[in-house]
Tab-separated table of C-alpha atoms in Angstrom:
chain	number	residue	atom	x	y	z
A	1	UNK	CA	-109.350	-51.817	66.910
A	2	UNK	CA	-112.592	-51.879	64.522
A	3	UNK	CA	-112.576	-50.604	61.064
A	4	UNK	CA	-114.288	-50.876	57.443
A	5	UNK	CA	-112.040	-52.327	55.257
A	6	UNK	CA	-111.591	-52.595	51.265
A	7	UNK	CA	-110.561	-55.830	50.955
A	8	UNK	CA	-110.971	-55.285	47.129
A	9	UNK	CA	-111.280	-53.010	44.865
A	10	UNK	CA	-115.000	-53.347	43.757
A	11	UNK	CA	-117.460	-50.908	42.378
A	12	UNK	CA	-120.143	-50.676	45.163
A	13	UNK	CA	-118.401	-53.938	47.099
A	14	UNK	CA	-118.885	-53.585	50.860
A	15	UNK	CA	-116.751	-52.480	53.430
A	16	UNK	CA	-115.914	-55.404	56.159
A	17	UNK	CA	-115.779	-54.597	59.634
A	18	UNK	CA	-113.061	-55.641	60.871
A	19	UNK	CA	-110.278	-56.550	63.659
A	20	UNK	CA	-107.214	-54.261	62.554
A	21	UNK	CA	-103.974	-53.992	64.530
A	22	UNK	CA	-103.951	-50.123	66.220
A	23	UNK	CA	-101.143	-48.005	63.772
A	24	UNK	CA	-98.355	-47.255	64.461
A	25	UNK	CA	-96.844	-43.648	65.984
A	26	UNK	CA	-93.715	-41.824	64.095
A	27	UNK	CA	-91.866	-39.140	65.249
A	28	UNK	CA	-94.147	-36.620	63.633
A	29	UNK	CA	-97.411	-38.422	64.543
A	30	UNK	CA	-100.023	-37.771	66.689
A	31	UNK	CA	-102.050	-41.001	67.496
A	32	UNK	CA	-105.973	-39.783	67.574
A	33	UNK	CA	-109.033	-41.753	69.128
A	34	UNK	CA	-111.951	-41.000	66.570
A	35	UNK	CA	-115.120	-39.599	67.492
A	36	UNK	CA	-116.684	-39.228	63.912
A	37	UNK	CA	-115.725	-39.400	60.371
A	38	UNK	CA	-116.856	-37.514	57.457
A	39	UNK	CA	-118.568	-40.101	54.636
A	40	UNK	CA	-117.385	-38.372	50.972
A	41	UNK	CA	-117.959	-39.241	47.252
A	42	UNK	CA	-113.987	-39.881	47.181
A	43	UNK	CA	-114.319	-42.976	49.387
A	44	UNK	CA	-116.378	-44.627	47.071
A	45	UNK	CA	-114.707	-43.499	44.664
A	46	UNK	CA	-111.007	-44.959	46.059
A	47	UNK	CA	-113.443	-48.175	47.040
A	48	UNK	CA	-114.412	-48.499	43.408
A	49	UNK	CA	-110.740	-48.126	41.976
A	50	UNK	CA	-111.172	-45.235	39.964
A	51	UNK	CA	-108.067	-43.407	41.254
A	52	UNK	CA	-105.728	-46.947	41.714
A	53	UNK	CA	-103.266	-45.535	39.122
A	54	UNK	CA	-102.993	-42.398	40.755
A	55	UNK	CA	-102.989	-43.817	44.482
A	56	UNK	CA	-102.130	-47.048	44.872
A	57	UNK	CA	-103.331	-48.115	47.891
A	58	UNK	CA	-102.559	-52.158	48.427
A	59	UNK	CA	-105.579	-53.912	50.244
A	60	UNK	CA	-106.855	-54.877	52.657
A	61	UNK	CA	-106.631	-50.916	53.720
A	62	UNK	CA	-108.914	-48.617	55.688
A	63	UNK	CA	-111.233	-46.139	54.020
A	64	UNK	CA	-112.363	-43.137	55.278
A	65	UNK	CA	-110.663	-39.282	54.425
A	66	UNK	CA	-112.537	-37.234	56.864
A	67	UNK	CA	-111.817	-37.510	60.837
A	68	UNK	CA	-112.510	-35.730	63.996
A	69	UNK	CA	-111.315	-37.267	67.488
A	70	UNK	CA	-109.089	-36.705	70.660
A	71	UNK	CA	-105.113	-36.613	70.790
A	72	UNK	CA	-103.935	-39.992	72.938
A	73	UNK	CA	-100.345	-39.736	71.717
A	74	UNK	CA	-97.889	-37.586	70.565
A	75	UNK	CA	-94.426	-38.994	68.660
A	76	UNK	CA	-91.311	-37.833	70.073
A	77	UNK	CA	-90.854	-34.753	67.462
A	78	UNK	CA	-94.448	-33.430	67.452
A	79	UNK	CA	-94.885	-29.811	69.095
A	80	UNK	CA	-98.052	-28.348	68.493
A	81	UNK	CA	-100.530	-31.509	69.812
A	82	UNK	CA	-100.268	-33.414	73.039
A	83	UNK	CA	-102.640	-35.854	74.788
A	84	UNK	CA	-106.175	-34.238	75.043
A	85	UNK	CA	-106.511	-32.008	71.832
A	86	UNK	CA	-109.582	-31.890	70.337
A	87	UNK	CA	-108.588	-32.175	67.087
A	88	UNK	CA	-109.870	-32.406	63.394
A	89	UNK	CA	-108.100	-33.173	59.806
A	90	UNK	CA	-108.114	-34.631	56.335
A	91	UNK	CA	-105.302	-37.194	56.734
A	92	UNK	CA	-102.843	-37.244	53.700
A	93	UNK	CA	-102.993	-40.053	50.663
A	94	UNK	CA	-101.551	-42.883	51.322
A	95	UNK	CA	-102.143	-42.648	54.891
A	96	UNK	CA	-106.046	-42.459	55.022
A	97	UNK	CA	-107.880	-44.842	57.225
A	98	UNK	CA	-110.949	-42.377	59.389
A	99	UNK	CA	-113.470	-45.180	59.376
A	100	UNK	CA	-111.691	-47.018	62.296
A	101	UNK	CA	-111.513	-46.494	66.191
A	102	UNK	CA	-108.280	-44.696	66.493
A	103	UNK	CA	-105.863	-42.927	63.007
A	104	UNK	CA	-101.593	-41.903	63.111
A	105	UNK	CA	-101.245	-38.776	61.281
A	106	UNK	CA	-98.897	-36.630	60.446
A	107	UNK	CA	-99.335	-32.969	62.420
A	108	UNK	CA	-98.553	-31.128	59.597
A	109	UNK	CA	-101.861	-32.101	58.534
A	110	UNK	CA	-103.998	-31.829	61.673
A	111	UNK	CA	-105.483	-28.509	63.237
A	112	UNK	CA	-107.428	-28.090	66.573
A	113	UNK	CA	-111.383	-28.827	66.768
A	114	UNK	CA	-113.502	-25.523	66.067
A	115	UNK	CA	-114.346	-25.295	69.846
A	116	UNK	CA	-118.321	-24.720	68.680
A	117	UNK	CA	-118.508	-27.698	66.929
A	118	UNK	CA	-119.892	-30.871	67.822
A	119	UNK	CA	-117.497	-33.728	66.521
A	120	UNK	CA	-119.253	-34.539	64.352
A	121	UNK	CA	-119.979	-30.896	62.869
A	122	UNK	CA	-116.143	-31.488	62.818
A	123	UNK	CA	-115.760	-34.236	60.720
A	124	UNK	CA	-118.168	-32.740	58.093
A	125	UNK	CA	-115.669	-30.126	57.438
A	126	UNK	CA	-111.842	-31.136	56.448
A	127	UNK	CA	-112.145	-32.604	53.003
A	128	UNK	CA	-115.012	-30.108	51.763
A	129	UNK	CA	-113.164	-26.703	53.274
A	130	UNK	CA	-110.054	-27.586	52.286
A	131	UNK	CA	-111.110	-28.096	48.840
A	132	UNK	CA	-113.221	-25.146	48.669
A	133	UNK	CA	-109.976	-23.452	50.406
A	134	UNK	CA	-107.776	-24.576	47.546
A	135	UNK	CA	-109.947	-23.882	44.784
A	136	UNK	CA	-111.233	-20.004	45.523
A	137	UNK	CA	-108.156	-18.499	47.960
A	138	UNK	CA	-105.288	-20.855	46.232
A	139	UNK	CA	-106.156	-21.540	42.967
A	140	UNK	CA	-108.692	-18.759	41.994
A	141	UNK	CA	-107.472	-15.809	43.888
A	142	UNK	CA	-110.813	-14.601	44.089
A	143	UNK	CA	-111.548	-11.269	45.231
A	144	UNK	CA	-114.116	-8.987	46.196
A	145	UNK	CA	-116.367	-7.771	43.425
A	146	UNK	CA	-115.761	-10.786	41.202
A	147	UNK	CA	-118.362	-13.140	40.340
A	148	UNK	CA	-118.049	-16.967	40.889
A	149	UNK	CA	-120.390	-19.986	39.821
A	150	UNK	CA	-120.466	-22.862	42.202
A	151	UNK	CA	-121.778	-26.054	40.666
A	152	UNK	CA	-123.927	-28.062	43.079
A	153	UNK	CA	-124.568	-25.829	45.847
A	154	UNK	CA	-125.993	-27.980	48.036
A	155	UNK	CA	-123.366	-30.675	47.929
A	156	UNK	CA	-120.412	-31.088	50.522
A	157	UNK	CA	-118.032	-28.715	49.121
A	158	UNK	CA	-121.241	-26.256	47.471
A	159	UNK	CA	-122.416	-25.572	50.747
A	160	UNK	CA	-118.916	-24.781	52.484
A	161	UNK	CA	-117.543	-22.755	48.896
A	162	UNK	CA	-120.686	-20.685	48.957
A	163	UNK	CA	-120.196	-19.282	52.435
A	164	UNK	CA	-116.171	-18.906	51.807
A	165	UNK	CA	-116.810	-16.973	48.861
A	166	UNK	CA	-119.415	-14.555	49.719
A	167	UNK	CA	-116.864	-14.178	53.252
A	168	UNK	CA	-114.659	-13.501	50.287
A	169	UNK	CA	-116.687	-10.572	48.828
A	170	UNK	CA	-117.520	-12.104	45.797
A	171	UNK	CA	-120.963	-12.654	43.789
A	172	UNK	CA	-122.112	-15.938	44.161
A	173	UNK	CA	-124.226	-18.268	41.787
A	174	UNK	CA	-124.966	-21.938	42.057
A	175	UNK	CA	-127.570	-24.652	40.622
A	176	UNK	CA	-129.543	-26.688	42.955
A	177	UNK	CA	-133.361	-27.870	42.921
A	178	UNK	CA	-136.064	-25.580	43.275
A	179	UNK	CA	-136.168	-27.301	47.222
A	180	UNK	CA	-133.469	-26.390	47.909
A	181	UNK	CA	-133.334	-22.544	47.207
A	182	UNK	CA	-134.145	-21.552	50.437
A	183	UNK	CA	-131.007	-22.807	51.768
A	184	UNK	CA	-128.900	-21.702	49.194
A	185	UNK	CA	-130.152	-18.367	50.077
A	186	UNK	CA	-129.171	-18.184	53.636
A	187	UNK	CA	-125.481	-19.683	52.770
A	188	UNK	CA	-125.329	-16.462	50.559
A	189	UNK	CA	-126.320	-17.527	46.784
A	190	UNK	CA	-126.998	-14.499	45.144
A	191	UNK	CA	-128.373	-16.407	42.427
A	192	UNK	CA	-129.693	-20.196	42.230
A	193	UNK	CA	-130.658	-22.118	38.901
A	194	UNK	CA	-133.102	-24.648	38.959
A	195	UNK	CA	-131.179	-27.577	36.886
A	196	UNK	CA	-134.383	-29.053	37.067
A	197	UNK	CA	-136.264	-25.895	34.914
A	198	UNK	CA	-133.573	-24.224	33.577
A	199	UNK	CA	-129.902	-24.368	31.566
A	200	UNK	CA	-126.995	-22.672	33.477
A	201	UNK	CA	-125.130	-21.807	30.582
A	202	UNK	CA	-128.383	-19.942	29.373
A	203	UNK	CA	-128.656	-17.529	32.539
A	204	UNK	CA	-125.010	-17.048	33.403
A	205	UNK	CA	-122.548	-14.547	31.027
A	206	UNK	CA	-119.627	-12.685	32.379
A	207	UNK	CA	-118.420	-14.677	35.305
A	208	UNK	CA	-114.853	-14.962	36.455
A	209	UNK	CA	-114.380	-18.062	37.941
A	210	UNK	CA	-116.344	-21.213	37.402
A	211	UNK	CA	-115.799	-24.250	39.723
A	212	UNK	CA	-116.763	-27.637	37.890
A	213	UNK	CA	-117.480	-30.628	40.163
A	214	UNK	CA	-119.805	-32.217	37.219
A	215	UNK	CA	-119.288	-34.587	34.421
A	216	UNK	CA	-117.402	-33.379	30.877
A	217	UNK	CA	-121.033	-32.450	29.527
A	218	UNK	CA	-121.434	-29.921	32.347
A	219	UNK	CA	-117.330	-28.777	31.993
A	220	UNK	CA	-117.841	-28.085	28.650
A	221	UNK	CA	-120.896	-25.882	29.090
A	222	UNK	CA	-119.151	-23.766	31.815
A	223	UNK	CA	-116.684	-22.201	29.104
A	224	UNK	CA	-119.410	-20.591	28.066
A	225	UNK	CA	-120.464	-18.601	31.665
A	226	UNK	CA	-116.386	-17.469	31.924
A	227	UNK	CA	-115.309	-13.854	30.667
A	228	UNK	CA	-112.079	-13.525	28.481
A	229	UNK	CA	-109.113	-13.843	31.228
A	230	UNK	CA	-111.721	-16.300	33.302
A	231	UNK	CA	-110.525	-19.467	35.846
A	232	UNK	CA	-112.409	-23.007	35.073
A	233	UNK	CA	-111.272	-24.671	37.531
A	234	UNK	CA	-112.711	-28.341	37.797
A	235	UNK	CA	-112.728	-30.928	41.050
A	236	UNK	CA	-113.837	-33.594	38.727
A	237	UNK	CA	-111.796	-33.766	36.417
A	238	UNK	CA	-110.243	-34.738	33.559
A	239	UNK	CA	-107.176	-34.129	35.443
A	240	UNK	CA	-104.216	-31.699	33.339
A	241	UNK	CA	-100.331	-32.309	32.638
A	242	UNK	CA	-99.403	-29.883	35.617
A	243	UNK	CA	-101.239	-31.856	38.558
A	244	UNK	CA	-99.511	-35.159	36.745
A	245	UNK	CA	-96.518	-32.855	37.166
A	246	UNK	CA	-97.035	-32.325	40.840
A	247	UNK	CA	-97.956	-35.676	41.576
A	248	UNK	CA	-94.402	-36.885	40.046
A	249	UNK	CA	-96.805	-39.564	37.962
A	250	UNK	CA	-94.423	-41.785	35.788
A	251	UNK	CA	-94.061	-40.972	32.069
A	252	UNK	CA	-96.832	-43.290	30.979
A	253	UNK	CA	-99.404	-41.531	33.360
A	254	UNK	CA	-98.044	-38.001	32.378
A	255	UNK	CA	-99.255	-38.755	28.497
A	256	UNK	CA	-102.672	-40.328	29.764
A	257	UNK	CA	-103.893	-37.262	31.589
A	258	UNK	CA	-102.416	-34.818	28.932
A	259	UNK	CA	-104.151	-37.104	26.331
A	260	UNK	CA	-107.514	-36.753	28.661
A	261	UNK	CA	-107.752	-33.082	29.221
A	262	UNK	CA	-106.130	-32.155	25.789
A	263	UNK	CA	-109.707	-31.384	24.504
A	264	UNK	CA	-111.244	-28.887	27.381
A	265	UNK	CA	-107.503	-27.355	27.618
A	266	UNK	CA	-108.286	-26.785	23.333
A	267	UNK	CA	-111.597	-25.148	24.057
A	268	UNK	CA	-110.829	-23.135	27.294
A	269	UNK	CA	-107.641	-21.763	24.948
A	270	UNK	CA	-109.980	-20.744	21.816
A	271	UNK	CA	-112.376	-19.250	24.466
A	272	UNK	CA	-109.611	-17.246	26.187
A	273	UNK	CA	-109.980	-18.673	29.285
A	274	UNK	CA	-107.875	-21.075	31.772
A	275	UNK	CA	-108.555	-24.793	32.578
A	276	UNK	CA	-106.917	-26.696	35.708
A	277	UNK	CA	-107.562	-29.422	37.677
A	278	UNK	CA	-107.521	-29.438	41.350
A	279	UNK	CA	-107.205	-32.300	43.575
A	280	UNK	CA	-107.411	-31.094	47.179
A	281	UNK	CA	-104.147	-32.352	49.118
A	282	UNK	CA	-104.029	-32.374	53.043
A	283	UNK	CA	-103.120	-29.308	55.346
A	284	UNK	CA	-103.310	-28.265	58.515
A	285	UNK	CA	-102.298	-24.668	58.574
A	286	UNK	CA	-105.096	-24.188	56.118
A	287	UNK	CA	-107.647	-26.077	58.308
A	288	UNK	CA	-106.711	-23.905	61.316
A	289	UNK	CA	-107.672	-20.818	58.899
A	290	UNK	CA	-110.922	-22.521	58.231
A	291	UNK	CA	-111.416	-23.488	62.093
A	292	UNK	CA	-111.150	-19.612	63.101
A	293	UNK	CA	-113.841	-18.642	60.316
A	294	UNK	CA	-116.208	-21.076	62.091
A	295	UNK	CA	-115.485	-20.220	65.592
A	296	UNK	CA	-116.290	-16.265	64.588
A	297	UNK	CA	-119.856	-17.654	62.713
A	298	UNK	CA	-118.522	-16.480	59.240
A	299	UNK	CA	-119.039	-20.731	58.145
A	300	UNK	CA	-121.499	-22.769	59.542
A	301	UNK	CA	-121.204	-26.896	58.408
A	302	UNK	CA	-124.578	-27.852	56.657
A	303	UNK	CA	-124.962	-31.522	58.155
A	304	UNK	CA	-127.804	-33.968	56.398
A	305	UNK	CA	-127.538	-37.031	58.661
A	306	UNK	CA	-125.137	-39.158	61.004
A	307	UNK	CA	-125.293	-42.580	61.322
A	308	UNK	CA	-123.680	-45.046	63.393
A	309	UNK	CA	-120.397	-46.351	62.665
A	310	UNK	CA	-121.749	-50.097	62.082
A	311	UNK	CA	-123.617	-48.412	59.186
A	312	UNK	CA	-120.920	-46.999	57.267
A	313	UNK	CA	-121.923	-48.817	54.488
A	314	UNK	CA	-125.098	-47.685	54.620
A	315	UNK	CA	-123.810	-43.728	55.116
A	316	UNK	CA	-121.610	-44.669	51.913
A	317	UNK	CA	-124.722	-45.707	49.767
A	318	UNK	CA	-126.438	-42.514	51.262
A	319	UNK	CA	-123.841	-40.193	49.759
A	320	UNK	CA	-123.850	-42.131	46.613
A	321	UNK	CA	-127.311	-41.441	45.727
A	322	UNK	CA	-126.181	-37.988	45.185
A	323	UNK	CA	-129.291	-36.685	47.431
A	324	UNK	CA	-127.875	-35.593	50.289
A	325	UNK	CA	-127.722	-31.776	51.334
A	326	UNK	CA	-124.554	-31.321	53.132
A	327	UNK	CA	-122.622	-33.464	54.785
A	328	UNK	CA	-123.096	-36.977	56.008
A	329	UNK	CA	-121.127	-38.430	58.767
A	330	UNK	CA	-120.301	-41.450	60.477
A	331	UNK	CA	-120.462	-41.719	64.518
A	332	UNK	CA	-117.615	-43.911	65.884
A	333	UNK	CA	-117.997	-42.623	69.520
């Protein structure tokens, strides 16, 4: 089969296209023919080796996080796929590989295809909806009434959080250029900043749960927007001692990240509020939550282009430039 493959780690190094032997099924599998793949800031991120201590993927290895495509096999243990499911997930780490012509995943972490969704409307949605999943049902336990600041709104996971949280009942602000407001609007943005015009931290007060996918600079400033008791809960980073927990790091790894977030976990203390880290992790059961949201029109994906899987280098350096609104997506079939 054909697939883009990191044949080192290289900060902007491009993908090859390459001849790759088809994977192999397990017993829990399901072997799926892609259609489309979602392009995210992660894959250039894994391409770059930012997160090689925390997954250590060996290459030559496929890239690629987001997937939609058809069911062609089924291992011998699988029950809820067979042969013909439409089908859509965020395959787990250490077993990514979406920009290629056919993926093995586990079926824990696949969910069937929103049956109004184009494939790849699909593909835009795993990765973003699951982290914006995680972050304000999981994590945040947001509720109606409460008031939530997005960062980014009309990013990937903006766009999708935004509608989830306003389904959600909550009060919704976000920052995103003055072009963009409109859209912001109709996604359900009660209020928009202009980061352009105007300082968040200067508008917002009183907000209970602030979701950080910025640098430290921007982090920092969002202690400031919380209420006493308030959730900053960051996508960016620095990562905390309990996801090093989770992630059974060794000992080494544990003291790095505690040594890395030990200043924003000082500050979010003395400001009464509470820091984590999240680091979305693959799940099906979740994504077939998300899938009946969009079938019933509650979230609609927020696509900015597709291109054609020989380009998805180009689609990489697209998402890259940080100017995309929505979700950009690769075309494999």
């Amino acid at each position: 089969m054909k697939a883009f493959v990191v044949d080192k780690y290289q900060k902007k190094g491009a993908l090859r296209l390459a001849d790759m032997p088809q994977p192999e099924l397990g017993d829990n599998d399901v072997l799926v023919e892609i259609h489309a793949a979602g392009v995210n800031l992660l894959d250039s991120k894994v391409r770059d080796g930012e997160f090689k201590p925390l997954l250590p993927y060996r290459p030559p290895f496929i890239l690629g996080h987001d997937v939609a495509g058809i069911v062609v096999r089924a291992g011998s243990k699988v029950r809820k796929f067979k042969a013909g499911d439409e089908v859509y997930a965020r395959p787990r780490d250490g077993r990514i590989g979406t920009f290629a012509e056919f993926i093995a995943m586990d079926e824990a972490d696949v969910a069937l295809k929103p049956k109004n969704l184009s494939m790849e409307e699909a593909a835009s949605i795993p990765l973003v909806g699951l982290t914006a999943w995680q972050v304000l049902v999981e994590r945040a336990g947001l509720r109606k009434g409460q008031k939530v600041f997005i960062q980014a709104g009309s990013g990937g996971v903006g766009t999708f959080a935004i509608q989830l949280a306003k389904h959600l009942g909550a009060t919704v602000a976000t920052t995103a250029s003055a072009a963009s407001t409109d859209l912001m609007k109709s996604l359900g943005a009660d209020v928009v900043v202009d980061y352009r015009k105007d300082d968040f931290e200067k508008v917002l007060q009183g907000y209970d749960v602030v979701v950080n996918s910025q640098d430290a600079k921007t982090l920092e400033k969002s202690l400031g927007v919380l209420k006493p008791g308030g959730k900053l809960i960051s996508i960016s980073g620095p990562p905390d001692p309990e996801f090093a927990r989770k992630q059974g790091l060794n000992i080494v790894l544990k003291l790095v990240l505690r040594l890395l977030s030990l200043g924003i976990r000082r500050r979010a203390k003395r400001a009464g509020v509470d820091y984590s880290f999240l680091f979305m992790w693959a799940q099906g059961d979740q994504l077939s939550r998300i899938t009946s949201l969009i079938e019933t029109g509650v979230i609609r994906p927020v696509m900015d282009r597709t291109f054609p899987f020989e380009q998805t280098n180009e689609a990489l350096a697209y998402v890259e430039t940080g100017r995309a609104k929505g979700k950009v997506v690769v075309k494999v079939r």
